[in-house]
CSV table of C-alpha atoms (C1' of nucleotides) in Angstrom, one decimal:
chain,number,residue,atom,x,y,z
A,1,MET,CA,-56.4,-29.6,-10.6
A,2,LYS,CA,-58.3,-32.5,-8.7
A,3,ILE,CA,-57.2,-34.2,-5.7
A,4,LYS,CA,-55.5,-37.0,-6.2
A,5,VAL,CA,-55.7,-39.6,-3.4
A,6,PHE,CA,-54.3,-42.7,-2.8
A,7,ILE,CA,-56.4,-45.7,-0.1
A,8,VAL,CA,-54.5,-47.7,2.1
A,9,ASP,CA,-56.4,-50.9,3.2
A,10,ASP,CA,-56.1,-54.2,4.3
A,11,HIS,CA,-60.1,-55.0,2.9
A,12,PHE,CA,-60.7,-55.0,0.2
A,13,MET,CA,-64.2,-54.3,0.2
A,14,VAL,CA,-63.3,-51.3,1.9
A,15,ILE,CA,-60.9,-50.4,-0.6
A,16,GLU,CA,-63.7,-50.7,-2.7
A,17,GLY,CA,-66.5,-48.8,-0.6
A,18,LEU,CA,-64.1,-45.8,-0.2
A,19,ARG,CA,-63.9,-46.3,-3.9
A,20,ALA,CA,-67.3,-45.9,-4.5
A,21,LEU,CA,-68.0,-43.1,-1.6
A,22,LEU,CA,-65.3,-41.3,-4.0
A,23,GLN,CA,-67.1,-41.4,-7.7
A,24,GLY,CA,-69.4,-38.6,-8.6
A,25,ALA,CA,-66.9,-35.7,-6.4
A,26,ALA,CA,-65.5,-33.8,-9.6
A,27,ASP,CA,-62.9,-33.0,-7.5
A,28,ILE,CA,-60.9,-35.8,-6.1
A,29,ASP,CA,-59.2,-38.6,-8.3
A,30,PHE,CA,-58.9,-42.7,-6.8
A,31,THR,CA,-55.2,-42.7,-7.8
A,32,GLY,CA,-55.0,-46.4,-6.8
A,33,HIS,CA,-54.9,-48.3,-3.6
A,34,ALA,CA,-52.3,-50.8,-1.6
A,35,THR,CA,-53.2,-53.1,0.7
A,36,ASN,CA,-50.0,-53.5,3.2
A,37,ALA,CA,-47.6,-50.6,4.2
A,38,ALA,CA,-44.8,-51.4,2.2
A,39,SER,CA,-46.3,-51.7,-1.0
A,40,CYS,CA,-47.7,-47.8,0.0
A,41,LEU,CA,-44.5,-47.3,0.6
A,42,ALA,CA,-43.2,-48.6,-2.7
A,43,TYR,CA,-46.2,-46.4,-4.4
A,44,LEU,CA,-45.0,-43.1,-2.9
A,45,LYS,CA,-41.7,-43.5,-4.4
A,46,LYS,CA,-43.0,-42.9,-7.6
A,47,GLU,CA,-46.0,-40.8,-7.2
A,48,GLN,CA,-47.2,-38.9,-4.8
A,49,PRO,CA,-50.7,-38.1,-4.1
A,50,ASP,CA,-52.3,-35.4,-2.5
A,51,VAL,CA,-54.0,-37.0,0.3
A,52,ILE,CA,-54.3,-40.8,1.5
A,53,LEU,CA,-57.0,-42.3,3.4
A,54,MET,CA,-55.4,-44.8,6.0
A,55,ASP,CA,-56.7,-47.6,7.8
A,56,ILE,CA,-54.7,-48.5,10.9
A,57,ASN,CA,-54.7,-51.7,11.1
A,58,LEU,CA,-52.5,-53.0,8.4
A,59,PRO,CA,-50.9,-56.5,8.0
A,60,ASP,CA,-47.5,-55.7,8.2
A,61,GLN,CA,-47.2,-52.0,9.9
A,62,SER,CA,-49.3,-49.7,11.8
A,63,GLY,CA,-51.3,-47.2,10.8
A,64,ILE,CA,-49.8,-45.1,13.4
A,65,ASP,CA,-45.8,-46.2,12.4
A,66,LEU,CA,-46.9,-45.7,7.9
A,67,CYS,CA,-48.4,-42.8,8.9
A,68,LYS,CA,-45.0,-41.0,10.7
A,69,HIS,CA,-43.0,-42.2,7.9
A,70,VAL,CA,-44.8,-40.7,5.7
A,71,ASN,CA,-45.3,-37.2,7.5
A,72,GLU,CA,-41.6,-37.4,8.1
A,73,ASN,CA,-40.3,-38.1,4.1
A,74,TYR,CA,-43.6,-36.5,2.4
A,75,PRO,CA,-44.6,-34.0,4.3
A,76,GLU,CA,-46.6,-32.5,1.1
A,77,ILE,CA,-49.0,-35.4,1.7
A,78,ALA,CA,-52.3,-35.2,3.7
A,79,VAL,CA,-53.0,-38.3,5.9
A,80,LEU,CA,-56.7,-38.6,6.4
A,81,ALA,CA,-56.8,-41.9,9.1
A,82,VAL,CA,-60.0,-44.2,8.3
A,83,SER,CA,-61.1,-46.3,10.7
A,84,SER,CA,-63.8,-48.3,12.5
A,85,PHE,CA,-62.5,-48.0,16.4
A,86,ASN,CA,-63.3,-44.4,18.1
A,87,GLN,CA,-60.9,-44.8,21.1
A,88,ARG,CA,-59.0,-42.1,22.4
A,89,SER,CA,-56.1,-43.7,22.5
A,90,PHE,CA,-55.9,-44.6,18.0
A,91,ILE,CA,-57.4,-41.5,18.0
A,92,GLN,CA,-54.4,-39.4,19.5
A,93,ASN,CA,-51.9,-42.2,18.6
A,94,MET,CA,-52.8,-41.5,14.4
A,95,LEU,CA,-53.0,-37.6,15.4
A,96,ASP,CA,-49.8,-37.3,17.2
A,97,SER,CA,-48.3,-39.1,14.9
A,98,GLY,CA,-48.9,-36.9,11.7
A,99,ALA,CA,-52.8,-37.4,10.5
A,100,LYS,CA,-54.4,-34.5,9.3
A,101,GLY,CA,-58.1,-36.2,10.0
A,102,TYR,CA,-59.8,-38.9,11.9
A,103,VAL,CA,-63.3,-40.3,10.3
A,104,LEU,CA,-65.0,-43.4,11.0
A,105,LYS,CA,-65.9,-46.2,8.8
A,106,ASN,CA,-69.4,-45.3,8.7
A,107,VAL,CA,-68.7,-42.4,7.6
A,108,THR,CA,-71.1,-40.3,4.5
A,109,GLN,CA,-69.9,-40.0,1.5
A,110,THR,CA,-70.8,-36.0,1.7
A,111,GLU,CA,-68.2,-36.1,5.3
A,112,LEU,CA,-65.9,-38.3,2.9
A,113,TRP,CA,-65.2,-35.3,0.7
A,114,GLN,CA,-65.5,-33.0,3.3
A,115,ALA,CA,-62.9,-34.4,5.2
A,116,ILE,CA,-60.2,-35.1,2.0
A,117,ARG,CA,-60.6,-31.4,0.9
A,118,ALA,CA,-60.7,-30.6,4.2
A,119,VAL,CA,-57.5,-32.2,4.9
A,120,ALA,CA,-55.9,-32.0,1.0
A,121,ILE,CA,-56.0,-27.6,1.3
A,122,GLY,CA,-53.9,-28.9,5.1
A,123,LYS,CA,-56.5,-28.3,7.3
A,124,THR,CA,-57.9,-31.0,9.9
A,125,TRP,CA,-61.1,-33.1,9.8
A,126,VAL,CA,-62.3,-34.6,13.0
A,127,SER,CA,-65.8,-36.3,12.1
A,128,ALA,CA,-68.1,-35.3,14.8
A,129,GLU,CA,-68.5,-38.4,16.9
A,130,VAL,CA,-64.5,-38.6,17.4
A,131,VAL,CA,-64.3,-35.0,18.3
A,132,GLN,CA,-67.1,-36.4,21.0
A,133,THR,CA,-65.1,-39.4,22.1
A,134,LEU,CA,-61.5,-36.5,22.0
A,135,ARG,CA,-63.5,-34.2,24.7
A,136,GLN,CA,-65.0,-36.7,27.3
A,137,ARG,CA,-62.8,-36.6,30.3
A,138,GLN,CA,-60.5,-39.9,30.1
A,139,PRO,CA,-60.9,-41.3,33.7
A,140,ASP,CA,-57.2,-39.9,35.6
A,141,ARG,CA,-55.1,-42.6,35.6
A,142,PRO,CA,-52.2,-42.9,37.7
A,143,VAL,CA,-49.0,-41.6,36.7
A,144,ILE,CA,-46.3,-44.4,37.7
A,145,THR,CA,-42.9,-44.9,37.0
A,146,ARG,CA,-40.8,-46.8,34.5
A,147,ARG,CA,-39.6,-48.5,38.1
A,148,GLU,CA,-43.0,-49.0,39.8
A,149,LYS,CA,-44.1,-50.3,36.5
A,150,GLU,CA,-41.7,-52.8,36.7
A,151,VAL,CA,-42.7,-54.1,39.6
A,152,LEU,CA,-46.2,-54.3,38.7
A,153,GLU,CA,-45.7,-56.0,35.7
A,154,CYS,CA,-44.0,-58.7,38.0
A,155,ILE,CA,-46.5,-58.4,40.9
A,156,ALA,CA,-48.9,-59.7,37.8
A,157,GLN,CA,-47.1,-62.6,37.3
A,158,GLY,CA,-47.4,-64.0,40.4
A,159,LEU,CA,-44.0,-63.0,41.6
A,160,THR,CA,-43.3,-62.3,45.4
A,161,ASN,CA,-41.8,-59.3,47.1
A,162,PRO,CA,-38.4,-61.4,47.5
A,163,GLN,CA,-38.7,-63.2,43.8
A,164,ILE,CA,-38.7,-59.7,42.6
A,165,ALA,CA,-36.3,-58.2,44.8
A,166,GLU,CA,-33.4,-60.8,43.3
A,167,LYS,CA,-35.4,-60.2,39.7
A,168,LEU,CA,-34.4,-56.6,39.5
A,169,PHE,CA,-30.8,-56.5,42.1
A,170,VAL,CA,-32.6,-54.5,44.6
A,171,SER,CA,-33.5,-55.6,48.2
A,172,ILE,CA,-36.5,-56.9,49.6
A,173,THR,CA,-37.9,-53.8,51.3
A,174,THR,CA,-37.8,-51.7,47.6
A,175,ILE,CA,-40.0,-54.3,46.7
A,176,GLU,CA,-42.2,-53.2,49.7
A,177,SER,CA,-41.9,-49.4,49.3
A,178,HIS,CA,-42.8,-50.1,45.6
A,179,ARG,CA,-45.6,-51.9,46.4
A,180,LYS,CA,-46.6,-49.4,48.6
A,181,ASN,CA,-46.5,-46.5,46.6
A,182,LEU,CA,-48.7,-48.3,43.9
A,183,LEU,CA,-51.3,-49.1,46.4
A,184,HIS,CA,-51.3,-45.6,47.1
A,185,LYS,CA,-51.3,-44.3,43.6
A,186,LEU,CA,-53.8,-47.3,42.0
A,187,ASN,CA,-56.0,-46.1,45.6
A,188,VAL,CA,-56.5,-49.7,47.2
A,189,ASN,CA,-55.5,-51.5,49.5
A,190,ASN,CA,-53.7,-55.2,48.8
A,191,THR,CA,-52.7,-57.5,45.9
A,192,ALA,CA,-55.6,-58.6,44.0
A,193,SER,CA,-57.2,-55.3,44.0
A,194,LEU,CA,-54.0,-54.1,42.4
A,195,VAL,CA,-53.6,-56.6,39.1
A,196,ARG,CA,-57.6,-56.2,39.1
A,197,GLN,CA,-56.0,-51.9,38.4
A,198,ALA,CA,-53.3,-52.4,36.8
A,199,PHE,CA,-54.9,-53.6,34.2
A,200,TYR,CA,-58.6,-51.5,34.0
A,201,TYR,CA,-55.5,-48.4,33.2
A,202,GLU,CA,-53.8,-50.8,31.0
A,203,PHE,CA,-50.3,-50.8,32.9
A,204,ILE,CA,-50.2,-54.6,32.1
A,205,SER,CA,-52.5,-56.0,29.1
A,206,ILE,CA,-53.4,-60.1,29.4
A,207,GLN,CA,-50.9,-61.4,26.3
A,208,ASN,CA,-48.0,-62.4,28.7
A,209,GLU,CA,-48.1,-65.7,29.0
A,210,LYS,CA,-48.4,-67.9,31.4
B,1,MET,CA,-83.5,-67.2,-11.4
B,2,LYS,CA,-80.7,-65.0,-9.7
B,3,ILE,CA,-79.9,-64.9,-5.8
B,4,LYS,CA,-81.0,-62.0,-3.8
B,5,VAL,CA,-78.9,-60.3,-2.3
B,6,PHE,CA,-79.5,-58.1,1.2
B,7,ILE,CA,-76.8,-56.2,3.5
B,8,VAL,CA,-77.1,-55.7,6.5
B,9,ASP,CA,-74.0,-53.3,8.1
B,10,ASP,CA,-73.8,-50.1,9.5
B,11,HIS,CA,-70.6,-49.0,7.5
B,12,PHE,CA,-71.8,-47.3,4.9
B,13,MET,CA,-68.2,-48.1,3.3
B,14,VAL,CA,-68.9,-51.6,3.8
B,15,ILE,CA,-72.2,-51.2,2.2
B,16,GLU,CA,-70.8,-50.1,-0.5
B,17,GLY,CA,-67.8,-52.1,-0.5
B,18,LEU,CA,-69.9,-55.5,-0.9
B,19,ARG,CA,-72.1,-54.2,-3.6
B,20,ALA,CA,-68.7,-53.4,-5.6
B,21,LEU,CA,-68.0,-56.6,-4.8
B,22,LEU,CA,-70.9,-57.9,-5.9
B,23,GLN,CA,-71.4,-56.2,-9.2
B,24,GLY,CA,-70.2,-58.8,-12.0
B,25,ALA,CA,-71.6,-61.9,-10.7
B,26,ALA,CA,-74.5,-62.7,-13.9
B,27,ASP,CA,-76.3,-64.6,-11.1
B,28,ILE,CA,-76.1,-62.5,-7.9
B,29,ASP,CA,-78.7,-59.5,-7.6
B,30,PHE,CA,-78.4,-56.3,-4.8
B,31,THR,CA,-81.6,-56.2,-2.9
B,32,GLY,CA,-80.6,-53.6,-1.2
B,33,HIS,CA,-79.4,-52.8,2.4
B,34,ALA,CA,-80.1,-52.2,6.2
B,35,THR,CA,-77.6,-50.4,8.5
B,36,ASN,CA,-79.5,-51.8,11.6
B,37,ALA,CA,-81.2,-54.5,13.3
B,38,ALA,CA,-84.9,-53.1,12.8
B,39,SER,CA,-84.2,-51.9,9.4
B,40,CYS,CA,-83.6,-55.2,8.3
B,41,LEU,CA,-86.6,-56.6,9.9
B,42,ALA,CA,-88.8,-54.4,8.4
B,43,TYR,CA,-87.5,-55.4,5.4
B,44,LEU,CA,-88.1,-58.6,5.3
B,45,LYS,CA,-91.6,-58.3,6.0
B,46,LYS,CA,-92.4,-57.1,3.2
B,47,GLU,CA,-89.6,-58.8,1.1
B,48,GLN,CA,-87.4,-61.8,1.1
B,49,PRO,CA,-84.1,-62.0,0.1
B,50,ASP,CA,-81.8,-65.3,0.0
B,51,VAL,CA,-79.0,-64.2,1.2
B,52,ILE,CA,-78.5,-61.5,4.2
B,53,LEU,CA,-74.4,-60.8,4.7
B,54,MET,CA,-74.6,-59.4,7.5
B,55,ASP,CA,-72.7,-58.1,10.3
B,56,ILE,CA,-71.8,-59.2,14.2
B,57,ASN,CA,-71.5,-55.5,15.5
B,58,LEU,CA,-75.0,-53.4,14.4
B,59,PRO,CA,-76.0,-50.0,16.3
B,60,ASP,CA,-79.6,-51.3,17.8
B,61,GLN,CA,-78.9,-55.1,18.0
B,62,SER,CA,-76.0,-57.9,17.7
B,63,GLY,CA,-75.8,-59.8,14.8
B,64,ILE,CA,-75.8,-63.0,16.7
B,65,ASP,CA,-79.2,-61.7,17.9
B,66,LEU,CA,-80.7,-60.6,14.5
B,67,CYS,CA,-79.3,-64.1,13.2
B,68,LYS,CA,-80.5,-66.2,15.5
B,69,HIS,CA,-84.1,-64.4,15.3
B,70,VAL,CA,-83.9,-64.3,10.9
B,71,ASN,CA,-83.4,-67.8,11.4
B,72,GLU,CA,-86.7,-68.9,13.6
B,73,ASN,CA,-88.8,-66.5,11.4
B,74,TYR,CA,-86.9,-66.5,7.9
B,75,PRO,CA,-85.6,-70.4,8.2
B,76,GLU,CA,-85.3,-70.3,4.3
B,77,ILE,CA,-83.1,-67.1,4.3
B,78,ALA,CA,-79.5,-67.5,3.8
B,79,VAL,CA,-77.5,-65.4,6.5
B,80,LEU,CA,-73.9,-64.8,5.9
B,81,ALA,CA,-71.9,-63.3,8.9
B,82,VAL,CA,-69.4,-60.8,7.1
B,83,SER,CA,-66.8,-59.7,9.1
B,84,SER,CA,-63.4,-58.7,10.9
B,85,PHE,CA,-62.7,-60.4,13.6
B,86,ASN,CA,-61.5,-63.7,13.1
B,87,GLN,CA,-61.9,-65.1,17.1
B,88,ARG,CA,-63.4,-68.3,18.1
B,89,SER,CA,-65.9,-66.7,20.1
B,90,PHE,CA,-67.8,-64.5,17.3
B,91,ILE,CA,-67.4,-67.3,14.5
B,92,GLN,CA,-68.8,-70.4,17.2
B,93,ASN,CA,-71.4,-67.4,17.7
B,94,MET,CA,-72.9,-66.6,14.4
B,95,LEU,CA,-72.3,-70.2,13.3
B,96,ASP,CA,-74.2,-71.7,16.8
B,97,SER,CA,-77.1,-68.6,16.4
B,98,GLY,CA,-77.9,-70.3,12.6
B,99,ALA,CA,-75.6,-68.1,9.8
B,100,LYS,CA,-74.5,-70.9,7.4
B,101,GLY,CA,-71.5,-68.7,6.9
B,102,TYR,CA,-68.3,-66.8,8.2
B,103,VAL,CA,-65.8,-64.7,5.5
B,104,LEU,CA,-63.7,-61.9,6.7
B,105,LYS,CA,-63.9,-58.2,5.4
B,106,ASN,CA,-60.7,-58.8,3.4
B,107,VAL,CA,-62.7,-61.5,1.2
B,108,THR,CA,-61.8,-61.5,-2.4
B,109,GLN,CA,-64.6,-61.1,-4.8
B,110,THR,CA,-64.4,-64.6,-6.2
B,111,GLU,CA,-64.8,-65.6,-2.6
B,112,LEU,CA,-67.5,-63.8,-1.9
B,113,TRP,CA,-69.1,-65.1,-5.0
B,114,GLN,CA,-68.6,-68.3,-3.8
B,115,ALA,CA,-69.5,-67.9,-0.8
B,116,ILE,CA,-72.8,-66.9,-1.8
B,117,ARG,CA,-73.6,-69.0,-3.8
B,118,ALA,CA,-73.0,-72.2,-1.3
B,119,VAL,CA,-74.7,-70.6,1.7
B,120,ALA,CA,-77.5,-69.8,-1.7
B,121,ILE,CA,-78.0,-74.1,-2.2
B,122,GLY,CA,-77.8,-74.7,1.6
B,123,LYS,CA,-74.7,-75.1,2.0
B,124,THR,CA,-72.0,-73.5,4.4
B,125,TRP,CA,-68.9,-71.4,3.6
B,126,VAL,CA,-66.6,-71.3,5.9
B,127,SER,CA,-62.9,-69.0,4.2
B,128,ALA,CA,-60.3,-70.7,4.6
B,129,GLU,CA,-58.6,-68.3,7.3
B,130,VAL,CA,-61.7,-68.9,9.5
B,131,VAL,CA,-61.2,-72.4,9.6
B,132,GLN,CA,-57.6,-72.2,10.7
B,133,THR,CA,-59.0,-70.4,13.6
B,134,LEU,CA,-61.9,-72.5,14.2
B,135,ARG,CA,-58.8,-75.5,14.2
B,136,GLN,CA,-56.9,-74.2,16.6
B,137,ARG,CA,-57.1,-75.5,20.2
B,138,GLN,CA,-58.0,-73.6,22.9
B,139,PRO,CA,-57.1,-73.8,26.1
B,140,ASP,CA,-57.8,-75.8,28.3
B,141,ARG,CA,-59.6,-73.4,30.2
B,142,PRO,CA,-59.8,-75.3,33.9
B,143,VAL,CA,-64.2,-76.1,34.8
B,144,ILE,CA,-64.8,-74.3,37.6
B,145,THR,CA,-67.8,-73.7,40.1
B,146,ARG,CA,-70.5,-71.7,40.4
B,147,ARG,CA,-69.9,-70.7,44.3
B,148,GLU,CA,-65.9,-70.5,43.1
B,149,LYS,CA,-66.9,-68.1,40.7
B,150,GLU,CA,-68.7,-65.7,43.5
B,151,VAL,CA,-65.6,-66.0,45.4
B,152,LEU,CA,-63.0,-65.8,42.1
B,153,GLU,CA,-64.9,-62.2,41.9
B,154,CYS,CA,-65.3,-61.3,45.8
B,155,ILE,CA,-62.2,-61.7,45.6
B,156,ALA,CA,-60.4,-59.6,42.5
B,157,GLN,CA,-63.4,-57.1,44.0
B,158,GLY,CA,-60.5,-56.8,46.5
B,159,LEU,CA,-62.4,-58.4,49.8
B,160,THR,CA,-60.4,-60.2,52.1
B,161,ASN,CA,-61.3,-63.4,53.2
B,162,PRO,CA,-63.0,-62.8,56.2
B,163,GLN,CA,-65.1,-60.2,54.0
B,164,ILE,CA,-66.6,-62.4,51.2
B,165,ALA,CA,-66.9,-65.0,54.3
B,166,GLU,CA,-69.1,-62.3,55.0
B,167,LYS,CA,-70.9,-60.8,52.4
B,168,LEU,CA,-71.8,-64.9,51.6
B,169,PHE,CA,-72.7,-66.2,54.9
B,170,VAL,CA,-70.1,-68.9,55.6
B,171,SER,CA,-67.4,-68.9,57.0
B,172,ILE,CA,-64.5,-67.7,56.7
B,173,THR,CA,-62.6,-71.5,56.3
B,174,THR,CA,-65.1,-72.1,53.9
B,175,ILE,CA,-63.6,-69.3,51.8
B,176,GLU,CA,-59.9,-70.3,52.7
B,177,SER,CA,-61.1,-73.6,51.4
B,178,HIS,CA,-62.3,-72.4,47.8
B,179,ARG,CA,-59.4,-70.0,47.3
B,180,LYS,CA,-57.1,-73.0,47.8
B,181,ASN,CA,-59.2,-75.4,45.0
B,182,LEU,CA,-59.1,-71.7,42.5
B,183,LEU,CA,-55.4,-72.5,42.5
B,184,HIS,CA,-54.9,-75.4,42.4
B,185,LYS,CA,-56.9,-75.2,39.1
B,186,LEU,CA,-55.6,-72.1,37.9
B,187,ASN,CA,-51.9,-73.8,38.7
B,188,VAL,CA,-50.8,-70.8,40.4
B,189,ASN,CA,-49.1,-69.9,43.8
B,190,ASN,CA,-50.4,-66.6,44.8
B,191,THR,CA,-53.5,-63.9,44.7
B,192,ALA,CA,-51.9,-61.8,42.1
B,193,SER,CA,-51.5,-64.5,39.8
B,194,LEU,CA,-55.1,-65.5,40.3
B,195,VAL,CA,-57.1,-62.3,39.3
B,196,ARG,CA,-54.5,-62.4,36.2
B,197,GLN,CA,-55.5,-65.5,35.2
B,198,ALA,CA,-59.3,-65.1,35.9
B,199,PHE,CA,-58.6,-61.8,33.7
B,200,TYR,CA,-57.0,-64.3,30.8
B,201,TYR,CA,-60.1,-67.3,31.2
B,202,GLU,CA,-62.3,-64.4,31.7
B,203,PHE,CA,-63.7,-65.8,34.6
B,204,ILE,CA,-64.0,-62.1,35.2
B,205,SER,CA,-64.3,-59.2,33.1
B,206,ILE,CA,-62.8,-55.3,33.9
B,207,GLN,CA,-66.6,-54.1,33.6
B,208,ASN,CA,-67.4,-54.2,37.0
B,209,GLU,CA,-66.8,-50.5,38.6
B,210,LYS,CA,-63.9,-50.0,41.7
C,1,DC,C1',-80.5,-95.4,45.4
C,2,DC,C1',-75.6,-94.5,45.5
C,3,DC,C1',-71.8,-91.9,43.8
C,4,DA,C1',-69.3,-88.4,43.0
C,5,DA,C1',-69.2,-83.5,43.5
C,6,DA,C1',-70.0,-79.6,45.1
C,7,DC,C1',-70.4,-77.0,49.2
C,8,DT,C1',-68.8,-76.8,53.9
C,9,DC,C1',-65.6,-76.3,58.5
C,10,DC,C1',-61.6,-77.2,61.0
C,11,DC,C1',-57.1,-76.7,63.1
C,12,DG,C1',-51.9,-75.7,62.7
C,13,DT,C1',-47.6,-73.9,60.4
C,14,DT,C1',-44.9,-70.6,57.8
C,15,DT,C1',-44.8,-66.9,54.6
C,16,DT,C1',-46.3,-62.9,52.4
C,17,DC,C1',-48.2,-58.0,52.3
C,18,DA,C1',-50.5,-54.1,54.0
C,19,DG,C1',-49.1,-49.7,57.1
C,20,DG,C1',-46.8,-47.3,59.6
C,21,DG,C1',-42.7,-44.6,60.7
C,22,DG,C1',-38.6,-43.7,58.5
C,23,DA,C1',-34.1,-41.8,55.6
C,24,DT,C1',-30.5,-40.7,52.0
C,25,DA,C1',-28.7,-40.3,47.3
C,26,DA,C1',-29.3,-39.6,42.3
C,27,DA,C1',-31.3,-36.6,39.0
C,28,DC,C1',-34.3,-33.7,37.0
C,29,DA,C1',-36.1,-29.1,36.5
C,30,DG,C1',-37.4,-24.7,37.3
D,1,DC,C1',-28.6,-23.5,43.3
D,2,DT,C1',-33.1,-25.1,45.3
D,3,DG,C1',-36.8,-27.5,45.9
D,4,DT,C1',-39.0,-32.2,43.9
D,5,DT,C1',-39.6,-36.5,42.0
D,6,DT,C1',-37.2,-41.0,41.7
D,7,DA,C1',-35.4,-45.0,43.3
D,8,DT,C1',-32.7,-46.9,47.2
D,9,DC,C1',-32.8,-49.0,51.5
D,10,DC,C1',-34.4,-50.3,56.6
D,11,DC,C1',-37.7,-51.2,60.8
D,12,DC,C1',-41.9,-52.9,63.2
D,13,DT,C1',-46.2,-54.9,64.0
D,14,DG,C1',-50.2,-57.3,62.8
D,15,DA,C1',-53.8,-59.8,59.7
D,16,DA,C1',-54.2,-62.5,55.9
D,17,DA,C1',-53.1,-65.4,53.2
D,18,DA,C1',-50.2,-69.7,50.8
D,19,DC,C1',-49.7,-74.7,52.4
D,20,DG,C1',-50.7,-79.1,54.6
D,21,DG,C1',-54.0,-81.8,56.7
D,22,DG,C1',-58.7,-83.7,57.0
D,23,DA,C1',-63.9,-84.4,57.2
D,24,DG,C1',-69.1,-84.0,57.9
D,25,DT,C1',-72.7,-82.9,54.5
D,26,DT,C1',-75.8,-81.5,50.0
D,27,DT,C1',-77.3,-82.5,46.1
D,28,DG,C1',-77.8,-83.4,41.0
D,29,DG,C1',-76.9,-87.5,37.8
D,30,DG,C1',-76.7,-92.1,35.8
DNA sequence: CCCAAACTCCCGTTTTCAGGGGATAAACAG
DNA sequence: CTGTTTATCCCCTGAAAACGGGAGTTTGGG
């Protein structure tokens, strides 16, 4: 019985590439592909592969969500994440969402085969480079509370304490306290470095318009 | 006479994918591939293709630099950038470095063929989506002077005016003036939003250690 | 050679922040 | 049920920043 493999990726070239890499494996059968989450789900309603090779970046939905969904509704299907990002957050998110494996897009043919065989029988397969990344001690990210994060966002938006107080319906002194705690937690001593560190630790991102 | 195409990409899967996409084109000949800039240059010393499909992210050297080098030393070879990034800075950098075209990694087979044929005869080919990106008006990036940028960096590092003054060997009032001008130019009214905007406009980046 | 820009410097006032010290109620986990 | 965390609130002081104004000196490009 061959291992049925389905591919989800929005890049034609990746699909073709994976397909080419799969060729020659006697025990692996390529059963189809989808370029977005929706058509993947549609396919799954009719047929279920053994393994899904899945990208993290899909046009309609994140691979994270799709992975979660597949895991909940088709627990027998193993998801093998195929990503170009060797970054802790991505890896952790995919594995947390139920992915059985994570390989990079520079994967070799033999490793891809191994990975597929591994996840197909319920094992976990993570590329060596990915394991490396996971092993690296992550910088101690300070723990800030929900409220502190709100205040931090307001600060970064350029609001003053009185303005923040008004916005959050609390006293000015409360904001001063939160601010004091934030300075301590992020180990800085003024607004400028507070904002810089907030970006560094990704408590806030640059998206917020003006 | 077939168009000789060489591929430079560090992802096996992309190489295989491109190769698969190239198959079936009667006038296109795949002549080889390299997974880094060095081996690409080594190949070029022996043989010259007509077109190089080149990734921007190479392990040893950026595609930008490789592109520049190819352009200077082998002006007859057309470089077609194949990237997953539809971002202004990348596109502009590659084209400025002499790339004859820029397609995304979700390119279809027919478009890839068209693009290769175009650049092979000296034309330029840029994917429709890429053109879109290029057309989007870039946000007016304020013009700040060299000195102002220095001050901005100091501010983001958490230095106070007196500290910056000492560091740059000028008076405190001078720094106050620069700061005043920065607030005006970036259209903000306090340090927090100044730092945020500085990140936004990429006057400063997050690399700088604590 | 001249002008505009860049860089430098100064004054005074008001607002905001940093820092230090507390305190209390609620919620949560052991 | 107790201890910790979280969120709230208060006071005070001195420092720093924001805002308004003005002004002299290099300097690079037309």
